[in-house]
Short mmCIF file of C-alpha atoms and ligand atoms in Angstrom, two decimals:
data_model
loop_
_atom_site.label_atom_id
_atom_site.label_comp_id
_atom_site.label_asym_id
_atom_site.label_seq_id
_atom_site.Cartn_x
_atom_site.Cartn_y
_atom_site.Cartn_z
CA MET A 1 31.80 -56.57 58.18
CA ILE A 2 27.62 -56.34 56.19
CA LYS A 3 26.22 -59.46 55.07
CA GLY A 4 25.16 -60.68 51.81
CA GLN A 5 21.30 -60.06 52.25
CA GLN A 6 22.75 -56.92 53.96
CA LEU A 7 24.41 -55.36 50.97
CA VAL A 8 21.74 -56.04 48.45
CA ASN A 9 19.21 -54.44 51.10
CA ALA A 10 21.28 -51.27 51.04
CA LEU A 11 21.68 -51.51 46.90
CA ASP A 12 18.14 -51.80 46.27
CA ASN A 13 17.54 -48.26 48.34
CA SER A 14 20.11 -46.66 46.62
CA GLU A 15 19.41 -43.70 44.76
CA GLY A 16 21.41 -44.67 41.62
CA ILE A 17 21.37 -47.84 39.63
CA VAL A 18 23.81 -50.38 40.41
CA LEU A 19 24.39 -53.40 37.67
CA ILE A 20 27.30 -56.13 38.49
CA THR A 21 28.78 -58.08 36.31
CA GLU A 22 31.26 -60.47 35.97
CA ALA A 23 34.50 -60.94 34.57
CA ASP A 24 33.38 -61.85 31.25
CA GLY A 25 30.05 -59.18 31.62
CA THR A 26 27.84 -61.34 33.02
CA ILE A 27 24.75 -59.92 34.79
CA VAL A 28 24.48 -61.35 37.68
CA PHE A 29 23.30 -58.49 39.73
CA VAL A 30 20.90 -55.88 39.36
CA ASN A 31 19.11 -53.97 42.54
CA LYS A 32 15.53 -52.34 42.32
CA THR A 33 16.25 -48.72 40.73
CA PHE A 34 17.37 -50.50 37.78
CA GLU A 35 14.46 -52.52 37.73
CA LYS A 36 12.33 -49.06 37.51
CA VAL A 37 14.31 -47.35 35.56
CA TYR A 38 14.65 -50.37 32.30
CA GLY A 39 11.79 -52.09 33.16
CA TYR A 40 13.29 -55.65 33.28
CA THR A 41 13.41 -57.31 36.15
CA ARG A 42 16.15 -58.97 37.96
CA ASN A 43 15.50 -62.85 37.22
CA GLU A 44 15.31 -61.42 33.04
CA VAL A 45 18.34 -59.80 32.65
CA THR A 46 20.71 -62.16 35.26
CA GLY A 47 23.06 -64.67 33.42
CA LYS A 48 22.45 -61.72 29.72
CA LYS A 49 25.01 -59.22 29.14
CA PRO A 50 24.68 -54.91 29.51
CA SER A 51 24.46 -55.22 25.75
CA ILE A 52 20.54 -55.25 26.18
CA LEU A 53 20.67 -52.51 27.26
CA LYS A 54 22.27 -50.78 23.65
CA SER A 55 20.44 -48.53 22.51
CA GLY A 56 22.49 -47.18 19.16
CA PHE A 57 23.31 -44.15 20.55
CA HIS A 58 27.19 -44.99 20.94
CA SER A 59 30.27 -45.65 18.33
CA ARG A 60 31.64 -49.54 18.37
CA GLN A 61 34.41 -47.46 19.26
CA PHE A 62 32.47 -45.76 22.96
CA TYR A 63 32.35 -49.83 24.04
CA ASP A 64 35.60 -50.76 23.35
CA GLU A 65 37.38 -48.09 24.68
CA LEU A 66 35.50 -48.22 27.66
CA TRP A 67 35.69 -52.40 27.64
CA GLN A 68 40.04 -51.35 27.23
CA THR A 69 39.79 -49.15 30.37
CA ILE A 70 38.11 -51.38 32.43
CA SER A 71 40.42 -54.94 32.31
CA ALA A 72 42.75 -52.63 32.60
CA GLY A 73 42.16 -52.54 35.90
CA LYS A 74 40.41 -49.02 35.99
CA SER A 75 37.28 -47.16 36.41
CA TRP A 76 35.54 -45.30 33.91
CA SER A 77 33.07 -42.98 33.95
CA GLY A 78 31.18 -40.79 31.50
CA ASP A 79 27.70 -40.10 29.96
CA MET A 80 25.97 -43.09 28.13
CA VAL A 81 22.58 -43.28 26.64
CA ASN A 82 20.52 -47.00 26.67
CA ARG A 83 17.23 -48.10 25.70
CA THR A 84 14.40 -49.22 28.59
CA LYS A 85 12.85 -52.77 27.85
CA ASN A 86 10.26 -50.50 26.20
CA GLY A 87 12.23 -49.16 24.07
CA GLU A 88 12.88 -45.56 25.70
CA ILE A 89 15.91 -43.94 26.53
CA VAL A 90 18.17 -43.14 29.31
CA SER A 91 20.41 -41.00 29.59
CA GLU A 92 22.82 -41.56 32.66
CA LYS A 93 25.77 -40.39 34.67
CA ALA A 94 27.57 -44.07 34.85
CA SER A 95 31.05 -44.98 36.48
CA ILE A 96 32.22 -48.72 35.98
CA SER A 97 34.74 -50.13 38.13
CA PRO A 98 36.45 -53.49 37.96
CA ILE A 99 36.27 -55.85 41.25
CA PHE A 100 39.32 -57.80 42.14
CA SER A 101 40.21 -60.77 44.12
CA ASP A 102 40.93 -60.98 47.56
CA ASP A 103 45.12 -60.61 46.87
CA ASP A 104 43.56 -58.46 44.06
CA SER A 105 45.85 -60.83 41.68
CA THR A 106 42.77 -60.66 38.92
CA ILE A 107 39.65 -58.70 38.32
CA THR A 108 36.16 -61.66 39.95
CA GLY A 109 33.48 -58.87 38.32
CA TYR A 110 32.37 -55.52 37.01
CA ILE A 111 30.16 -52.32 39.30
CA ALA A 112 28.31 -49.78 37.13
CA VAL A 113 26.28 -47.63 39.44
CA LYS A 114 24.43 -44.57 37.38
CA PHE A 115 22.13 -41.84 37.70
CA ASN A 116 19.36 -41.09 35.67
CA VAL A 117 20.21 -38.44 34.09
CA THR A 118 17.04 -38.60 31.28
CA GLU A 119 14.91 -35.56 33.20
CA ARG A 120 17.05 -33.24 33.77
CA LYS A 121 19.04 -33.38 30.40
CA LYS A 122 15.61 -33.00 29.64
CA LEU A 123 15.13 -29.50 31.20
CA LYS A 124 18.55 -28.58 29.85
CA GLU A 125 17.01 -29.34 26.23
CA GLN A 126 13.45 -26.80 26.66
CA LEU A 127 16.02 -24.51 28.08
CA GLU A 128 18.90 -24.30 25.83
CA MET A 129 15.66 -23.93 23.04
CA ARG A 130 14.18 -20.95 24.74
CA GLU A 131 17.50 -19.37 24.60
CA GLN A 132 17.77 -19.79 21.70
CA LEU A 133 14.02 -19.01 20.58
CA PHE A 134 14.36 -16.16 22.51
CA GLU A 135 17.78 -15.09 20.71
CA LYS A 136 15.63 -15.77 17.28
CA LEU A 137 12.70 -14.10 17.77
CA PHE A 138 15.26 -10.93 19.75
CA GLU A 139 17.78 -10.59 16.56
CA ASN A 140 14.26 -11.18 13.89
CA SER A 141 11.94 -9.41 15.77
CA PRO A 142 10.21 -6.81 13.40
CA VAL A 143 9.27 -5.01 16.73
CA GLY A 144 12.46 -2.53 17.83
CA ILE A 145 13.55 -3.96 21.39
CA LEU A 146 15.81 -2.05 24.18
CA ILE A 147 16.58 -4.24 27.53
CA LEU A 148 16.68 -1.92 30.12
CA ASP A 149 18.89 -1.19 33.95
CA ALA A 150 16.75 1.29 35.63
CA ILE A 151 18.50 4.25 36.81
CA LYS A 152 17.54 5.73 39.73
CA SER A 153 17.60 8.68 41.91
CA GLU A 154 16.39 9.24 45.63
CA GLY A 155 14.44 5.96 44.73
CA GLU A 156 12.62 7.16 41.32
CA ILE A 157 13.77 6.05 37.83
CA ILE A 158 15.40 8.80 36.12
CA ASP A 159 16.48 7.33 32.59
CA PHE A 160 17.54 3.63 31.75
CA ALA A 161 20.54 2.76 31.22
CA VAL A 162 20.66 0.70 27.75
CA GLU A 163 21.86 -3.02 28.31
CA ARG A 164 20.78 -4.61 24.87
CA ALA A 165 19.23 -4.05 20.96
CA ASN A 166 17.94 -6.15 18.67
CA LEU A 167 18.20 -4.89 14.91
CA LYS A 168 15.45 -3.77 14.09
CA SER A 169 15.87 -0.74 16.89
CA SER A 170 19.30 0.25 15.49
CA VAL A 171 17.02 0.75 11.68
CA ILE A 172 14.25 2.72 14.02
CA PHE A 173 16.17 4.97 15.08
CA ASN A 174 18.97 4.30 13.14
CA ARG A 175 21.94 4.19 15.09
CA LEU A 176 24.23 1.39 15.78
CA SER A 177 25.93 1.38 19.14
CA PHE A 178 23.69 0.97 22.36
CA ILE A 179 24.94 -0.67 24.60
CA ASP A 180 25.77 1.53 28.27
CA GLN A 181 23.90 4.31 26.44
CA ARG A 182 20.91 6.34 28.44
CA LEU A 183 17.93 5.75 26.81
CA SER A 184 17.04 9.49 27.14
CA SER A 185 20.15 9.85 24.44
CA VAL A 186 18.37 7.59 22.08
CA MET A 187 15.08 9.14 22.54
CA CYS A 188 13.49 12.48 20.98
CA ASN A 189 11.08 12.59 23.84
CA LYS A 190 14.44 13.26 26.57
CA ASN A 191 12.09 13.05 29.27
CA ILE A 192 11.54 9.31 30.30
CA ALA A 193 10.35 10.17 33.89
CA GLY A 194 8.05 12.12 33.04
CA LEU A 195 6.64 9.85 30.08
CA MET A 196 6.74 7.33 32.81
CA LYS A 197 4.68 9.58 35.04
CA GLU A 198 1.77 10.26 32.54
CA ARG A 199 2.11 6.89 30.65
CA LYS A 200 2.01 4.33 33.28
CA THR A 201 -1.05 1.49 32.59
CA VAL A 202 -2.49 -1.56 34.61
CA GLN A 203 -2.75 -4.15 32.47
CA HIS A 204 -2.49 -7.84 33.95
CA GLY A 205 -1.51 -6.93 37.97
CA GLU A 206 1.91 -5.73 35.64
CA GLU A 207 2.69 -1.63 35.04
CA VAL A 208 2.95 -1.03 31.42
CA TYR A 209 3.49 2.32 29.98
CA GLU A 210 2.80 3.13 26.13
CA TRP A 211 3.07 6.15 24.65
CA GLU A 212 3.40 7.28 20.58
CA ASP A 213 6.08 10.01 19.98
CA LEU A 214 7.79 11.82 16.37
CA CYS A 215 11.29 11.05 16.08
CA LYS A 216 12.93 11.95 13.24
CA GLY A 217 10.09 11.84 10.91
CA LYS A 218 9.15 8.85 12.21
CA VAL A 219 5.60 8.00 14.04
CA LEU A 220 7.01 5.26 16.83
CA GLU A 221 4.89 3.24 19.01
CA PHE A 222 6.25 2.55 22.79
CA LYS A 223 5.60 -0.23 24.78
CA LEU A 224 7.78 -0.20 28.21
CA PHE A 225 7.02 -3.48 30.90
CA GLY A 226 9.13 -5.20 33.80
CA LEU A 227 11.52 -7.59 33.07
CA GLY A 228 12.97 -9.53 36.31
CA ARG A 229 13.62 -6.66 39.66
CA ASN A 230 15.04 -4.17 38.26
CA LYS A 231 15.25 -4.56 33.86
CA LYS A 232 12.19 -3.65 31.82
CA CYS A 233 11.95 -4.36 28.66
CA LEU A 234 11.30 -0.94 25.46
CA LEU A 235 8.92 -2.30 22.51
CA VAL A 236 9.22 0.04 19.27
CA THR A 237 7.16 0.14 16.71
CA ASP A 238 6.99 1.87 13.45
CA ILE A 239 4.01 2.80 12.29
CA SER A 240 4.27 5.58 10.26
CA THR A 241 3.36 3.36 7.55
CA LYS A 242 0.55 2.36 9.09
CA VAL A 243 -0.72 5.80 10.12
CA LYS A 244 0.31 7.03 6.63
CA MET A 245 -1.53 4.89 5.18
CA GLU A 246 -5.09 5.12 7.99
CA SER A 247 -4.68 8.76 6.99
CA ARG A 248 -5.15 8.70 3.18
CA LEU A 249 -8.08 6.50 3.98
CA LYS A 250 -9.45 9.52 5.47
CA GLU A 251 -8.59 11.36 2.34
CA SER A 252 -9.74 8.40 0.04
CA GLU A 253 -12.99 8.68 2.27
CA ALA A 254 -13.62 12.81 2.11
CA HIS A 255 -12.70 12.19 -1.34
CA LEU A 256 -15.65 9.54 -2.00
CA ARG A 257 -18.36 11.70 0.20
CA GLU A 258 -17.38 14.39 -1.75
CA LEU A 259 -18.52 12.44 -5.21
CA ASN A 260 -21.22 11.57 -3.49
CA GLU A 261 -22.24 15.27 -2.46
CA THR A 262 -21.83 16.64 -6.33
CA LYS A 263 -24.36 13.73 -7.46
CA ASP A 264 -26.89 13.88 -5.54
CA LYS A 265 -25.73 18.10 -6.27
CA ILE A 266 -25.84 17.68 -10.19
CA PHE A 267 -29.45 15.74 -9.67
CA SER A 268 -31.23 18.53 -7.53
CA ILE A 269 -29.53 21.09 -10.47
CA ILE A 270 -31.15 19.13 -13.08
CA ALA A 271 -34.26 18.40 -11.03
CA HIS A 272 -34.69 22.15 -10.15
CA ASP A 273 -32.27 24.61 -10.91
CA LEU A 274 -32.18 24.13 -14.66
CA ARG A 275 -36.19 22.98 -15.31
CA SER A 276 -37.76 25.42 -13.60
CA PRO A 277 -36.34 28.05 -15.91
CA PHE A 278 -36.99 26.15 -18.53
CA GLN A 279 -40.35 25.95 -17.85
CA ALA A 280 -40.58 30.42 -16.90
CA ILE A 281 -38.42 30.60 -20.10
CA ILE A 282 -41.74 28.74 -21.90
CA GLY A 283 -44.44 30.30 -20.25
CA PHE A 284 -43.43 33.74 -20.68
CA ALA A 285 -43.06 32.53 -24.79
CA SER A 286 -46.59 31.11 -24.82
CA MET A 287 -48.03 34.19 -23.10
CA LEU A 288 -45.66 36.28 -25.88
CA SER A 289 -47.91 34.87 -28.66
CA ASP A 290 -50.63 34.36 -26.97
CA GLY A 291 -50.45 37.76 -26.50
CA MET A 292 -48.88 39.13 -29.88
CA ASP A 293 -51.84 41.08 -30.96
CA SER A 294 -53.97 42.42 -27.99
CA CYS A 295 -51.07 42.90 -25.44
CA SER A 296 -49.89 46.99 -25.57
CA SER A 297 -46.13 46.81 -26.83
CA THR A 298 -44.85 47.89 -23.53
CA GLU A 299 -46.55 44.43 -21.94
CA LEU A 300 -44.56 42.96 -24.88
CA LYS A 301 -41.39 44.43 -24.66
CA LYS A 302 -41.87 42.95 -20.67
CA MET A 303 -42.54 39.55 -21.57
CA ALA A 304 -39.44 40.05 -23.90
CA ALA A 305 -37.01 41.58 -21.09
CA GLN A 306 -38.12 38.29 -18.74
CA ILE A 307 -37.97 35.58 -21.56
CA SER A 308 -34.13 37.39 -21.91
CA ASP A 309 -33.27 38.23 -18.03
CA VAL A 310 -34.67 34.06 -17.24
CA SER A 311 -31.70 32.44 -20.65
CA GLU A 312 -29.22 35.17 -19.54
CA GLN A 313 -29.43 33.25 -15.93
CA THR A 314 -29.45 29.79 -17.39
CA TYR A 315 -26.69 30.18 -19.35
CA LYS A 316 -24.74 31.46 -16.43
CA LEU A 317 -25.69 28.01 -15.20
CA LEU A 318 -25.29 26.05 -17.63
CA ASP A 319 -21.77 28.34 -18.46
CA ASP A 320 -20.98 27.15 -14.78
CA LEU A 321 -22.27 23.35 -14.85
CA LEU A 322 -20.30 22.78 -18.17
CA THR A 323 -16.88 24.09 -15.64
CA TRP A 324 -17.75 22.50 -13.16
CA SER A 325 -18.06 19.43 -14.89
CA LYS A 326 -15.18 19.94 -16.19
CA SER A 327 -13.07 20.15 -13.20
CA GLN A 328 -14.68 16.90 -11.84
CA LEU A 329 -13.40 15.33 -14.90
CA GLY A 330 -9.47 16.60 -14.28
CA GLN A 331 -10.04 17.98 -17.86
CA LEU A 332 -8.57 21.98 -15.97
CA SER A 333 -5.90 22.79 -16.41
CA PRO A 334 -4.28 25.95 -15.96
CA VAL A 335 -1.98 27.71 -18.67
CA PRO A 336 -0.37 30.44 -16.95
CA VAL A 337 0.19 33.46 -18.60
CA LYS A 338 0.42 37.31 -18.27
CA VAL A 339 -3.00 38.79 -17.17
CA ASN A 340 -4.33 41.88 -17.72
CA LEU A 341 -6.39 42.59 -14.41
CA LYS A 342 -7.94 45.48 -16.32
CA GLU A 343 -8.99 44.52 -19.31
CA ILE A 344 -10.73 41.40 -17.51
CA VAL A 345 -12.41 43.92 -15.38
CA GLU A 346 -13.51 46.18 -17.95
CA LYS A 347 -14.28 42.83 -19.62
CA VAL A 348 -16.66 41.53 -17.28
CA PHE A 349 -18.18 44.58 -16.43
CA TYR A 350 -19.21 44.92 -20.20
CA HIS A 351 -21.20 41.95 -20.20
CA LEU A 352 -23.03 42.76 -16.57
CA ARG A 353 -23.28 46.60 -16.93
CA GLN A 354 -27.20 46.11 -18.60
CA GLN A 355 -27.85 44.18 -15.21
CA ALA A 356 -26.57 46.45 -13.29
CA ASP A 357 -28.18 49.33 -14.78
CA LYS A 358 -31.39 48.09 -14.09
CA LYS A 359 -30.75 47.02 -10.62
CA ASN A 360 -29.31 50.86 -10.80
CA ILE A 361 -25.40 49.42 -9.57
CA ARG A 362 -22.48 51.63 -10.55
CA LEU A 363 -19.45 49.32 -11.41
CA ILE A 364 -16.13 50.42 -10.87
CA ASN A 365 -12.68 49.91 -12.26
CA ASP A 366 -10.31 50.97 -10.37
CA ILE A 367 -6.93 48.37 -11.36
CA SER A 368 -4.34 49.87 -12.66
CA GLU A 369 -2.91 49.07 -16.52
CA ALA A 370 0.41 47.90 -14.90
CA ASP A 371 -1.33 45.10 -12.28
CA ILE A 372 -0.29 42.16 -14.48
CA ALA A 373 -0.89 38.63 -12.45
CA LYS A 374 0.55 35.49 -13.37
CA ALA A 375 -2.47 32.82 -14.18
CA ASP A 376 -5.12 31.73 -16.83
CA LYS A 377 -6.94 33.61 -18.59
CA ASP A 378 -10.21 31.99 -18.85
CA MET A 379 -9.99 31.20 -15.38
CA ILE A 380 -9.60 34.66 -13.80
CA GLU A 381 -12.52 35.96 -16.10
CA PHE A 382 -14.61 32.56 -14.58
CA ILE A 383 -13.52 34.42 -10.89
CA VAL A 384 -14.28 37.60 -11.72
CA ARG A 385 -17.57 37.66 -13.69
CA ASN A 386 -18.52 35.23 -10.45
CA LEU A 387 -17.60 37.87 -8.23
CA VAL A 388 -18.95 40.81 -10.03
CA HIS A 389 -22.36 39.06 -11.10
CA ASN A 390 -22.97 38.18 -6.66
CA GLY A 391 -21.82 41.88 -6.39
CA VAL A 392 -24.65 43.32 -8.11
CA LYS A 393 -26.56 40.10 -7.22
CA PHE A 394 -26.82 40.74 -3.57
CA THR A 395 -26.74 44.37 -3.25
CA THR A 396 -29.73 46.46 -3.69
CA SER A 397 -30.73 49.83 -5.92
CA GLY A 398 -28.27 52.70 -5.37
CA GLY A 399 -25.47 51.20 -4.23
CA GLU A 400 -21.92 50.07 -6.06
CA VAL A 401 -19.45 46.57 -6.67
CA ARG A 402 -15.51 48.35 -6.56
CA CYS A 403 -12.55 45.86 -7.76
CA TYR A 404 -8.98 47.33 -6.97
CA THR A 405 -5.87 45.75 -6.36
CA GLU A 406 -3.71 45.74 -4.16
CA ARG A 407 0.34 44.50 -4.24
CA GLU A 408 2.26 42.20 -1.43
CA ASP A 409 5.43 40.66 -1.43
CA GLY A 410 5.03 39.49 -4.87
CA TYR A 411 1.54 38.99 -4.65
CA ILE A 412 -1.60 40.90 -6.57
CA ARG A 413 -4.70 41.21 -4.11
CA ILE A 414 -8.00 41.46 -6.14
CA ARG A 415 -10.74 43.28 -4.54
CA VAL A 416 -14.12 43.37 -5.88
CA LYS A 417 -16.15 45.23 -2.96
CA ASP A 418 -19.71 45.73 -2.83
CA THR A 419 -22.28 47.42 -1.04
CA GLY A 420 -25.02 45.16 -0.79
CA ILE A 421 -26.41 43.36 1.93
CA GLY A 422 -23.69 41.40 3.11
CA ILE A 423 -22.82 37.58 4.21
CA GLN A 424 -23.79 35.97 8.09
CA PRO A 425 -20.64 34.83 9.73
CA ALA A 426 -21.65 31.33 9.79
CA LYS A 427 -22.02 30.97 6.24
CA GLN A 428 -19.07 32.78 5.59
CA LYS A 429 -17.40 29.76 6.11
CA SER A 430 -19.17 27.63 3.83
CA ILE A 431 -19.56 29.34 1.07
CA PHE A 432 -16.51 28.09 -1.18
CA SER A 433 -17.22 24.42 -0.50
CA LEU A 434 -19.66 22.69 -1.91
CA SER A 435 -21.26 20.95 1.18
CA GLY A 436 -23.57 22.70 3.16
CA ASN A 437 -23.78 25.56 0.43
CA LEU A 438 -27.07 26.91 0.64
CA SER A 439 -27.93 29.20 -2.15
CA THR A 440 -29.82 32.46 -1.57
CA LYS A 441 -32.03 35.06 -3.97
CA GLY A 442 -30.32 37.86 -5.34
CA THR A 443 -32.31 41.58 -4.20
CA SER A 444 -33.98 40.87 -7.26
CA GLU A 445 -35.30 37.50 -6.66
CA GLU A 446 -32.24 35.84 -9.18
CA ALA A 447 -32.02 31.96 -8.74
CA GLY A 448 -27.34 31.01 -8.14
CA THR A 449 -27.30 27.22 -7.38
CA GLY A 450 -24.27 27.53 -5.48
CA LEU A 451 -21.41 26.22 -7.65
CA GLY A 452 -19.58 30.06 -8.62
CA LEU A 453 -17.70 30.69 -5.66
CA MET A 454 -16.11 26.39 -5.21
CA LEU A 455 -15.48 26.82 -8.27
CA SER A 456 -13.78 30.21 -8.17
CA ARG A 457 -11.73 29.06 -5.24
CA GLU A 458 -10.90 25.38 -7.02
CA MET A 459 -9.34 27.75 -10.70
CA VAL A 460 -7.85 30.14 -7.50
CA GLU A 461 -5.59 26.99 -5.92
CA MET A 462 -5.08 26.45 -9.70
CA ASN A 463 -3.13 29.44 -10.40
CA ASN A 464 -1.22 29.07 -6.92
CA GLY A 465 -3.78 31.66 -5.34
CA ARG A 466 -5.79 31.65 -2.96
CA ILE A 467 -9.59 33.47 -1.84
CA GLU A 468 -10.35 34.82 1.58
CA VAL A 469 -14.55 36.70 2.33
CA GLU A 470 -14.67 40.10 4.55
CA SER A 471 -18.67 40.34 4.75
CA GLU A 472 -21.10 42.48 7.56
CA PRO A 473 -24.31 41.49 7.01
CA GLY A 474 -26.06 45.38 5.87
CA LYS A 475 -23.08 47.09 4.77
CA GLY A 476 -21.55 44.99 1.49
CA SER A 477 -19.16 41.87 1.10
CA CYS A 478 -16.02 42.45 -0.46
CA PHE A 479 -13.74 39.51 -1.66
CA THR A 480 -10.07 38.96 -2.20
CA VAL A 481 -8.43 37.51 -4.33
CA VAL A 482 -4.76 36.83 -3.48
CA LEU A 483 -2.70 35.83 -7.20
CA PRO A 484 0.97 35.67 -7.68
CA GLU A 485 1.86 38.80 -10.07
CA ALA A 486 3.78 38.00 -12.86
CA THR A 487 7.67 38.98 -13.76
CA PHE A 488 9.25 40.91 -16.25
P1 ADP B 1 -24.54 31.66 -6.20
O1 ADP B 1 -24.58 32.45 -6.38
O2 ADP B 1 -24.86 30.61 -7.78
O3 ADP B 1 -25.83 30.69 -4.67
P2 ADP B 1 -22.24 31.38 -5.15
O4 ADP B 1 -21.29 29.97 -4.92
O5 ADP B 1 -21.87 32.15 -6.12
O6 ADP B 1 -23.41 30.52 -5.25
O7 ADP B 1 -22.59 32.05 -3.65
C1 ADP B 1 -22.82 31.36 -2.81
C2 ADP B 1 -23.63 32.32 -1.79
O8 ADP B 1 -22.85 33.40 -0.75
C3 ADP B 1 -24.43 32.83 -2.21
O9 ADP B 1 -26.39 31.94 -2.56
C4 ADP B 1 -24.56 34.28 -1.29
O10 ADP B 1 -25.95 33.32 -0.26
C5 ADP B 1 -23.62 33.87 -0.77
N1 ADP B 1 -23.13 35.00 -2.10
C6 ADP B 1 -21.97 35.05 -2.67
N2 ADP B 1 -21.58 36.62 -2.89
C7 ADP B 1 -21.89 37.23 -1.87
C8 ADP B 1 -22.27 38.77 -2.06
N3 ADP B 1 -21.20 39.05 -2.63
N4 ADP B 1 -23.37 39.21 -1.16
C9 ADP B 1 -23.89 38.27 -0.60
N5 ADP B 1 -23.79 37.06 -0.29
C10 ADP B 1 -23.04 36.58 -1.12
#
């Protein structure tokens, strides 16, 4: 039999907390582990009741039931929450048993053996909290999350089986059930193995696959990475709005650039293109008045004709500027009517005949009475006037400007063809826009602004049509305006 001190040593070395009381609950012994856990010395607690350890966590009923069990000679075991000397909480698994007299007739005391499970409990709580956090993040994530199981063939991943998918994935892919479905059945791009081969990157030593895809009108961003040994996690973000905003931003940036170019152009026109013709008019007019008595009538006529030429050019410039400012202010809105194209061309020819005759250029109207377009009449007149005017301006003596039409599937092609100097291929791309369009002088040094074709293109588009050019330097140019045919 072990002796008293041997027993005390054995109990002191035990990992369990040992507390022994008399039958009335007065503490007679606590081991070293008790002292370590609760911070009381053996002397401090001897003679006291275990109630000094009470944490306030348990109800009175809890202690009553415990006491009833052990005082009836039975063992009690369960979870207990107590408090240390300095107030810290201790969670323990406890087992309390009665100690009987040698003849087993009476209870002489009680022995409690307990294990401190505070740390284990804390870890468990932390783990539970993490699980809850994961579940909450998973279900409430603004990003689609799919947990995947690799499907392999000959050691290579060929597809994945979906193990879990969150709510956001349902919204993104517009489907409710994912479980056990193949990833390729969910995605628009079915070539999962191909994607993985192409899109592999290594981030912090880990393989990550990233790609973007168009799926049912949405722009989706994917990120696939490893989860444990065989699983992967796929994050899916719907970036359609972001992409749309970016393109809107680019559009507004282009619009701003255009506005800035417009502003520069206005200043350059006012500073130069409008100033010089006025200087010319003033010069010719004063020459005319100074020479009224001394010059011959031929000389006077020549001066008057020069004033008339410059005034006409300036008038056209002002007219273009006015139309342009209207278009900039958004005040140009087409009123589509039936437009007799032959009549329009005739009217334009009437105004430009004098200019053409002076350069010995023939104007030919080959348009038929039956060619009726659906468009804004004033706008079409502006367009045709600009095209014919350019034809005359860029053609040398003896040439011609011919207008004719071709019909095709509800559209009419109005062609304005000249036998002039033509346009270099590199320049052909820029003549319909403001940026990069450099105005060149005509064959009789006629000045221009480079506004006419840009405005013509704007107006053609407002009338649901388009404008094109074919030109060969030295041979001539042919401008085509395609407009919807009027239906009767
Ligand atoms: P502008 O004639 O006032 O310069 P436009 O916008 O009408 O402005 O034309 C822009 C440029 O395109 C002209 O300066 C010229 O270089 C070229 N161009 C237009 N029409 C013709 C044409 N029929 N033949 C040759 N070059 C042309």
